[in-house]
Short mmCIF file of C-alpha atoms and ligand atoms in Angstrom, two decimals:
data_model
loop_
_atom_site.label_atom_id
_atom_site.label_comp_id
_atom_site.label_asym_id
_atom_site.label_seq_id
_atom_site.Cartn_x
_atom_site.Cartn_y
_atom_site.Cartn_z
CA MET Z 1 -78.71 -49.55 25.49
CA LYS Z 2 -74.99 -49.75 25.01
CA PRO Z 3 -73.66 -51.75 22.09
CA PHE Z 4 -72.17 -55.16 22.79
CA SER Z 5 -68.81 -56.31 21.58
CA LYS Z 6 -67.32 -59.78 21.26
CA CYS Z 7 -63.61 -60.04 22.00
CA GLU Z 8 -61.70 -61.39 19.01
CA GLN Z 9 -59.10 -62.80 21.39
CA CYS Z 10 -61.06 -64.73 24.06
CA GLY Z 11 -64.64 -64.56 22.76
CA ASP Z 12 -65.95 -62.77 25.86
CA GLU Z 13 -69.05 -60.65 25.22
CA HIS Z 14 -69.31 -57.36 27.02
CA HIS Z 15 -70.47 -53.77 26.74
CA ILE Z 16 -68.16 -51.64 24.67
CA VAL Z 17 -66.02 -49.34 26.74
CA LEU Z 18 -64.31 -46.67 24.70
CA LEU Z 19 -60.95 -45.51 25.96
CA GLU Z 20 -58.59 -42.84 24.73
CA HIS Z 21 -54.87 -42.58 24.85
CA LYS Z 22 -53.05 -39.36 23.99
CA LYS Z 23 -49.67 -39.84 22.41
CA GLU Z 24 -46.84 -37.54 21.40
CA ASN Z 25 -47.37 -35.19 18.43
CA SER Z 26 -51.03 -34.68 19.43
CA ILE Z 27 -52.00 -38.13 18.23
CA VAL Z 28 -55.10 -39.53 19.95
CA VAL Z 29 -55.69 -43.28 19.87
CA GLY Z 30 -59.23 -44.51 20.54
CA PHE Z 31 -59.47 -48.16 21.58
CA ILE Z 32 -61.68 -50.70 23.29
CA GLN Z 33 -60.37 -53.09 25.93
CA CYS Z 34 -61.73 -56.52 26.82
CA PRO Z 35 -62.54 -56.62 30.58
CA SER Z 36 -61.85 -60.36 30.60
CA CYS Z 37 -58.44 -60.77 28.91
CA GLN Z 38 -57.44 -57.07 28.62
CA HIS Z 39 -57.01 -57.41 24.85
CA LYS Z 40 -57.09 -54.00 23.20
CA THR Z 41 -58.46 -53.13 19.78
CA VAL Z 42 -57.78 -49.76 18.18
CA TYR Z 43 -60.81 -48.27 16.43
CA SER Z 44 -59.61 -44.75 15.66
CA VAL Z 45 -56.45 -42.71 15.45
CA THR Z 46 -56.56 -38.96 14.95
CA THR Z 47 -53.89 -36.41 14.19
CA PRO Z 48 -54.41 -32.63 14.17
CA HIS Z 49 -54.89 -32.90 10.38
CA ILE Z 50 -57.53 -35.61 10.69
CA ARG Z 51 -59.32 -33.70 13.46
CA SER Z 52 -59.45 -30.58 11.27
CA LEU Z 53 -61.03 -32.70 8.51
CA GLN Z 54 -63.57 -34.08 11.02
CA LYS Z 55 -64.37 -30.51 12.02
CA ARG Z 56 -64.94 -29.66 8.34
CA ILE Z 57 -67.27 -32.67 8.10
CA ARG Z 58 -69.36 -31.38 11.01
CA THR Z 59 -69.58 -27.94 9.39
CA ILE Z 60 -70.70 -29.46 6.09
CA ARG Z 61 -73.32 -31.57 7.89
CA ASN Z 62 -74.70 -28.40 9.48
CA GLN Z 63 -74.77 -26.51 6.20
CA TYR Z 64 -76.38 -29.48 4.49
CA GLY Z 65 -79.21 -29.43 7.02
CA LYS Z 66 -79.83 -25.78 6.25
CA ALA Z 67 -79.32 -25.91 2.48
CA LYS Z 68 -82.41 -24.74 0.62
CA ARG Z 69 -81.25 -25.17 -2.94
CA LEU Z 70 -80.78 -28.66 -4.38
CA LYS Z 71 -77.63 -27.61 -6.23
CA LYS Z 72 -76.03 -26.50 -2.99
CA ALA Z 73 -77.09 -29.63 -1.14
CA GLU Z 74 -75.59 -31.78 -3.89
CA ARG Z 75 -72.34 -29.89 -3.78
CA LEU Z 76 -72.13 -30.25 0.01
CA LEU Z 77 -72.89 -33.95 -0.18
CA ALA Z 78 -70.12 -34.46 -2.75
CA GLU Z 79 -67.65 -32.60 -0.57
CA TYR Z 80 -68.79 -34.55 2.49
CA GLU Z 81 -68.10 -37.86 0.76
CA LYS Z 82 -64.74 -36.69 -0.53
CA ILE Z 83 -63.54 -35.66 2.92
CA ASN Z 84 -65.00 -38.77 4.53
CA ASP Z 85 -62.99 -40.95 2.13
CA GLN Z 86 -59.92 -38.87 2.81
CA ILE Z 87 -60.28 -39.39 6.58
CA LYS Z 88 -60.69 -43.16 6.15
CA MET Z 89 -57.65 -43.30 3.88
CA LEU Z 90 -55.52 -41.35 6.34
CA MET Z 91 -56.75 -43.22 9.39
CA GLN Z 92 -56.61 -46.87 8.28
CA PRO Z 93 -52.79 -47.22 8.11
CA LEU Z 94 -52.53 -45.47 11.50
CA ILE Z 95 -55.09 -47.87 13.02
CA ASP Z 96 -53.22 -50.87 11.57
CA HIS Z 97 -49.96 -49.51 12.93
CA GLU Z 98 -51.36 -48.93 16.44
CA ASN Z 99 -53.08 -52.32 16.48
CA ASN Z 100 -49.73 -53.97 15.83
CA GLY Z 101 -48.15 -52.51 18.92
CA ILE Z 102 -50.96 -51.97 21.42
CA ASN Z 103 -51.04 -55.49 22.90
CA GLU Z 104 -47.30 -55.86 23.40
ZN1 ZN V 1 -60.93 -60.92 25.64
#
């Protein structure tokens, strides 16, 4: 079952439809759009740098699944959390910025 979303603008409840918009400088904006009032909400913004970090995250997740020694697993987990925080920190101001302009 698809997740439901409630529009913060008109209160309409609907299935989430994820859309993507590619901008200049290889920036990709992920957003959802309300089918009722067309209000858009940005949920992710990625740059080449952020996408390379996300790739690193996937690699770590794979290695973590295969890690046999506890020491190694702990090290991978620490790195995973560090990069995850880094992605959030980089992405949040971009999301805020895109959200400001997307409905104009
Ligand atoms: Zn709406």
